[in-house]
Coordinates of C-alpha atoms in Angstrom, one line a residue:
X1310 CA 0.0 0.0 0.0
X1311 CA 3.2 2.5 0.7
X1312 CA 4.9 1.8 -2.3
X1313 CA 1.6 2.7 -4.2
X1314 CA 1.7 6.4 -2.9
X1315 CA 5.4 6.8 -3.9
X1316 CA 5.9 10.0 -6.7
X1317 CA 7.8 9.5 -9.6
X1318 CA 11.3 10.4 -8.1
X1319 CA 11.8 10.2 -4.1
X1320 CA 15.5 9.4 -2.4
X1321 CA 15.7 6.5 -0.2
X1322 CA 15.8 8.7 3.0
X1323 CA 12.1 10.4 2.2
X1324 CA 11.4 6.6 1.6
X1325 CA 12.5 5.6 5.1
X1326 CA 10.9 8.8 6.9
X1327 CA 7.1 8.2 5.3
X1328 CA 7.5 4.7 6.4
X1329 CA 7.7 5.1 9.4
X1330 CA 6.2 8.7 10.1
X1331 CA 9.0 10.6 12.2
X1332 CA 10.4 14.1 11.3
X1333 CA 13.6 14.3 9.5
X1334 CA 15.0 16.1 12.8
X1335 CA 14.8 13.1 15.0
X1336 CA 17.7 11.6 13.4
X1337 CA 21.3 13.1 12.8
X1338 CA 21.2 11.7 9.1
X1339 CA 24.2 13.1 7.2
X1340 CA 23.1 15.3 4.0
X1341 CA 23.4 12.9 1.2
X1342 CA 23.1 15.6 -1.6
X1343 CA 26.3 17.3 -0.3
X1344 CA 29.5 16.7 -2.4
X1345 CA 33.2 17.6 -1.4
X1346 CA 35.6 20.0 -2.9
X1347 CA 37.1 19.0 -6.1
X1348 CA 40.5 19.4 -4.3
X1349 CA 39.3 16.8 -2.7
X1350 CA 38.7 14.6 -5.3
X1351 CA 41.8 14.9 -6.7
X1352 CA 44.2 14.3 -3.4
X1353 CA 42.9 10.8 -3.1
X1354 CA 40.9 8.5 -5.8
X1355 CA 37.4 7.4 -4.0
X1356 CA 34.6 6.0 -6.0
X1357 CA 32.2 9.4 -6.0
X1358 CA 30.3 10.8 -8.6
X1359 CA 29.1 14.2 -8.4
X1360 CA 25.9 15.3 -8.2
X1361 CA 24.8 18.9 -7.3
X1362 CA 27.8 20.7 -4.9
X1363 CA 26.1 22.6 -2.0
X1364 CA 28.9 24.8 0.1
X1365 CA 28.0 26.8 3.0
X1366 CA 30.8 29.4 3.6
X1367 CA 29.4 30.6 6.8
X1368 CA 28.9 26.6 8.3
X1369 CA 31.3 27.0 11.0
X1370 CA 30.8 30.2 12.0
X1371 CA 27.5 28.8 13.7
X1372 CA 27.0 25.7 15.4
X1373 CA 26.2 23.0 12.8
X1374 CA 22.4 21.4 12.9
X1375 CA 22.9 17.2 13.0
X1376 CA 22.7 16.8 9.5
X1377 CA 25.8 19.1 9.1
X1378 CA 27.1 17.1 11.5
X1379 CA 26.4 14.0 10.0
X1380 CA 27.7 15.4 6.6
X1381 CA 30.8 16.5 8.1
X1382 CA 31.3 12.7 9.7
X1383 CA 30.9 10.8 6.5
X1384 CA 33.5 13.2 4.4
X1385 CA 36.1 12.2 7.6
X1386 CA 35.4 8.2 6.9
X1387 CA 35.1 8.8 3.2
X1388 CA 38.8 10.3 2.8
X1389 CA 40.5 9.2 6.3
X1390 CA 43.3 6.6 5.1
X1391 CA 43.0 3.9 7.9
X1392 CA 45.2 1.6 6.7
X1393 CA 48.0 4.1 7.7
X1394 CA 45.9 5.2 11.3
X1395 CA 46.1 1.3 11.8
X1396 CA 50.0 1.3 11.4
X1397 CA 50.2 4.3 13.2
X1398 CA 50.3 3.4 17.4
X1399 CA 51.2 7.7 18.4
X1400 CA 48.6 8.6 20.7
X1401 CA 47.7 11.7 18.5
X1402 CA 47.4 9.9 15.3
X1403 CA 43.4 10.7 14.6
X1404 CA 44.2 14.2 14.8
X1405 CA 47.7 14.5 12.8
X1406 CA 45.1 12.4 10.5
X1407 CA 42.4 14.8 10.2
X1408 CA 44.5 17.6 10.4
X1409 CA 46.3 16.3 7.3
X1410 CA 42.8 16.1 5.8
X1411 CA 42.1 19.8 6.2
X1412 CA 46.0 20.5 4.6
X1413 CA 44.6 18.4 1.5
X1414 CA 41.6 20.8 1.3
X1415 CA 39.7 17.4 1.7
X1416 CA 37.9 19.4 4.5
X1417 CA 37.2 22.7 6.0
X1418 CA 40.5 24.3 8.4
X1419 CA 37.7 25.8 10.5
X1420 CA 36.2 22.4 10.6
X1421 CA 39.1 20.4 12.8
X1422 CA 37.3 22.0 15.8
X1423 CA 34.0 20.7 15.7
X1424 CA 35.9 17.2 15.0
X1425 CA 37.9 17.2 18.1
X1426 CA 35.2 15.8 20.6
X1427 CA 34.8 13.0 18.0
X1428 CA 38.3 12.0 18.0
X1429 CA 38.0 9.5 20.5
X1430 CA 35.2 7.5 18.5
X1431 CA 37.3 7.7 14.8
X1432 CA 39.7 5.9 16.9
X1433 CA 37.3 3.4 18.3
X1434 CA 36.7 2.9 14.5
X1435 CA 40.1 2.5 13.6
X1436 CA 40.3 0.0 15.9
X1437 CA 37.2 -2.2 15.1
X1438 CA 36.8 -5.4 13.4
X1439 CA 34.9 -3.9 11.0
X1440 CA 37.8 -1.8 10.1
X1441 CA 40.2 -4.2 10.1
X1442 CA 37.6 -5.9 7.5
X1443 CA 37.9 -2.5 5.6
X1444 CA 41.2 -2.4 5.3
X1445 CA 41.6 -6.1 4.6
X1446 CA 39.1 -6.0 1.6
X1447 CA 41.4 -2.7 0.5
X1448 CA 44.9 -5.2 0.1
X1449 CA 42.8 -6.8 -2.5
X1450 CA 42.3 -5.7 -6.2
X1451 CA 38.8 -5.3 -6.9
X1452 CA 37.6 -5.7 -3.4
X1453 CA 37.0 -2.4 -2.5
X1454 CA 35.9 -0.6 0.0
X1455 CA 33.5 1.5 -2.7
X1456 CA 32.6 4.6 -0.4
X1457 CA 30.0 7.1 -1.3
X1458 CA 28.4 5.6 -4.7
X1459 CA 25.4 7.0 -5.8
X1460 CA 22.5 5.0 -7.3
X1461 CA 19.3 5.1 -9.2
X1462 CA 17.0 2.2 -9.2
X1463 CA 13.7 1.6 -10.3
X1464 CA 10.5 0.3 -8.4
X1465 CA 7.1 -0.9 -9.4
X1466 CA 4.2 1.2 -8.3
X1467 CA 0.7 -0.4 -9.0
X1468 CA 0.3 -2.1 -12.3
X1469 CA 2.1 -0.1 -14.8
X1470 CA 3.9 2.6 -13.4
X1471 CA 7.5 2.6 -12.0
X1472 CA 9.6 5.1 -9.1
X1473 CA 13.0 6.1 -9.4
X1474 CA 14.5 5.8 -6.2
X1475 CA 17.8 7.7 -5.6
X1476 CA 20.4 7.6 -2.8
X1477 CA 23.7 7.2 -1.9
X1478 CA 25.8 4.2 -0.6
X1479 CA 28.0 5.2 2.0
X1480 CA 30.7 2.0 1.7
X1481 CA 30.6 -1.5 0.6
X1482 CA 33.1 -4.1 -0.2
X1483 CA 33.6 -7.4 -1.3
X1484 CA 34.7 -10.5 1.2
X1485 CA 35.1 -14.1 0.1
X1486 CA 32.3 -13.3 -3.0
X1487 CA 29.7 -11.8 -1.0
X1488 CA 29.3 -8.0 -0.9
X1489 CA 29.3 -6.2 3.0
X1490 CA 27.2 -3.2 3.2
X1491 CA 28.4 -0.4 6.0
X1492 CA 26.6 2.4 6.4
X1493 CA 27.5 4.9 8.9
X1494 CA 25.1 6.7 11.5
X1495 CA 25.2 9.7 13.5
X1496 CA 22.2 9.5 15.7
X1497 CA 22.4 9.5 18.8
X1498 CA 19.8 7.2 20.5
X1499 CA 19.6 6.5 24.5
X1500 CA 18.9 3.0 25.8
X1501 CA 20.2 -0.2 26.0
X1502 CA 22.5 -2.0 23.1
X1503 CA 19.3 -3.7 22.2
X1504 CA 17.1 -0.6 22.5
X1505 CA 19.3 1.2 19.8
X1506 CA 19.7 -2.0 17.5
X1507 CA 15.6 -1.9 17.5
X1508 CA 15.7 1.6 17.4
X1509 CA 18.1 1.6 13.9
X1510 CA 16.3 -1.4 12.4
X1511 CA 13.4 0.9 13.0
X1512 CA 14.6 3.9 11.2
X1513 CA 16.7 1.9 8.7
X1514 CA 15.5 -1.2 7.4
X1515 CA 13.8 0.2 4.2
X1516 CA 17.2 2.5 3.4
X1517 CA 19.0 -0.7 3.6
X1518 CA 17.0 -2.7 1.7
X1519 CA 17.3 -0.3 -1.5
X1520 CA 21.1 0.0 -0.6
X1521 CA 21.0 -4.4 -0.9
X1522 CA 19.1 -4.1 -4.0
X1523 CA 21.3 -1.6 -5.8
X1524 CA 24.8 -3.2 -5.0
X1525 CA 23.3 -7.1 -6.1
X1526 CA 22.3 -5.6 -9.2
X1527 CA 25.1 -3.6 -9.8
X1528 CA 27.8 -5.9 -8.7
X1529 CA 25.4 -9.4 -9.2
X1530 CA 26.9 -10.8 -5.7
X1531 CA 25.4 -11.4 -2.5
X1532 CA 24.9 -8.6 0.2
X1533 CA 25.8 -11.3 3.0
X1534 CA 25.7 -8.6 5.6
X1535 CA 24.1 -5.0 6.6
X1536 CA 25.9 -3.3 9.5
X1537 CA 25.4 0.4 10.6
X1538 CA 28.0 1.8 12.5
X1539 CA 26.9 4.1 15.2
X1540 CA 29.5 6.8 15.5
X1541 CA 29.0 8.5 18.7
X1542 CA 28.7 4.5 20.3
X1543 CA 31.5 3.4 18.6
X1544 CA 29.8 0.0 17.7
X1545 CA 28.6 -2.1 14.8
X1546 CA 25.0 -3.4 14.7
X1547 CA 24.0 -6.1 12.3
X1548 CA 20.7 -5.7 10.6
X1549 CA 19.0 -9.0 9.7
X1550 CA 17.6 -8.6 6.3
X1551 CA 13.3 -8.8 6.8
X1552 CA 13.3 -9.9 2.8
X1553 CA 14.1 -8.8 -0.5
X1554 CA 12.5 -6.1 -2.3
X1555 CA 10.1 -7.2 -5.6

């Protein structure tokens, strides 16, 4: 009955807020329509194609809403090299990292400040499992990690008319021939471990299902697993699949 209302064109995250009727302020969901400097582009290759580039100039001169915030986060784990933060064991290593970030105009200087108090957590990241996974699917041509790919996909809606669905993937790789979705979340959400993984199947199920759908028809592997990463917990939380979209 949903997908019969859905317009013509609608992203993923409009998708995921009419599902499930909550404002788009109750989450810190990054702004997916944001691009990065074309500096940026050309310090480091990542898989990124642009779309419409959307700079504020006076950002930082206020405090930044949570979807600035949440922007600001993904361009960090988008362009920070963690292979060489892994091999790195100085206790100031995520801040000689980001710092080198803003010095490769990959970020804003007047950015590294509203960073800082998320320091900690980058590291907790650098040293996860999942980023060890990362960096082990990195050593391997072809594997990835593919961060930041943009999609379009169709959908069926009713008998004869189709949606285009748009969003953006924020990394995926490939491990022994099945594909790894990761998408990284902001939000911050009180409870228990188990509150919050209810909480973010909740909010995210439907996102993640047209993230699944796009990378098995682009790629034709498996998406063996959906994991969000919860910044501000500094932990992973598989999301069972509830069943493939028609």
């Amino acid at each position: 009955l949903f997908r019969s209302k859905l317009p013509a064109k609608i992203t993923v995250s409009e998708i995921k807020r009419q599902a499930h009727g909550y404002p788009s302020d109750e989450e810190e969901e990054e702004q997916k329509n944001s691009v990065f400097p074309a500096a940026a582009l050309e310090s480091r290759p990542v898989n990124l194609v642009p779309l419409a580039i959307d700079v504020h100039s006076d950002r930082t001169q206020k405090e930044l809403s949570p979807a600035e915030k949440g922007t600001l986060l993904h361009s960090v784990f988008q362009y920070l090299d963690f292979a060489s933060i892994i091999s790195d064991k100085n206790s100031g290593r995520i801040a000689s990292a980001v710092q080198q970030l803003a010095e490769n105009k990959m970020i804003r200087m007047d950015e590294v400040p509203v960073l800082e108090t998320y320091f900690d957590k980058i590291d907790e990241f650098s040293s996860s499992a999942l980023c060890a996974r990362i960096v082990a699917a990195e050593q391997k041509k072809g594997a990835g990690p593919f961060r930041e790919i943009p999609f379009s996909i169709t959908t069926n809606v009713g008998e004869s008319d189709v949606s285009l669905i748009q969003g953006m993937i924020d990394c995926w790789f490939i491990e022994e021939g099945s594909a790894v979705l990761v998408d990284y979340k902001s939000d911050k959400i009180q409870g228990t471990k188990e509150d919050k993984a209810r909480i973010l199947t909740e909010r995210y199920e439907v996102q993640l299902d047209y993230y699944v759908k796009a990378i098995e028809a682009a790629s034709g592997l498996p998406v063996k697993e959906r994991i969000i990463w919860l910044i501000p917990d500094g932990l992973s939380f598989l999301i069972a699949a509830p069943g493939k979209i028609q």
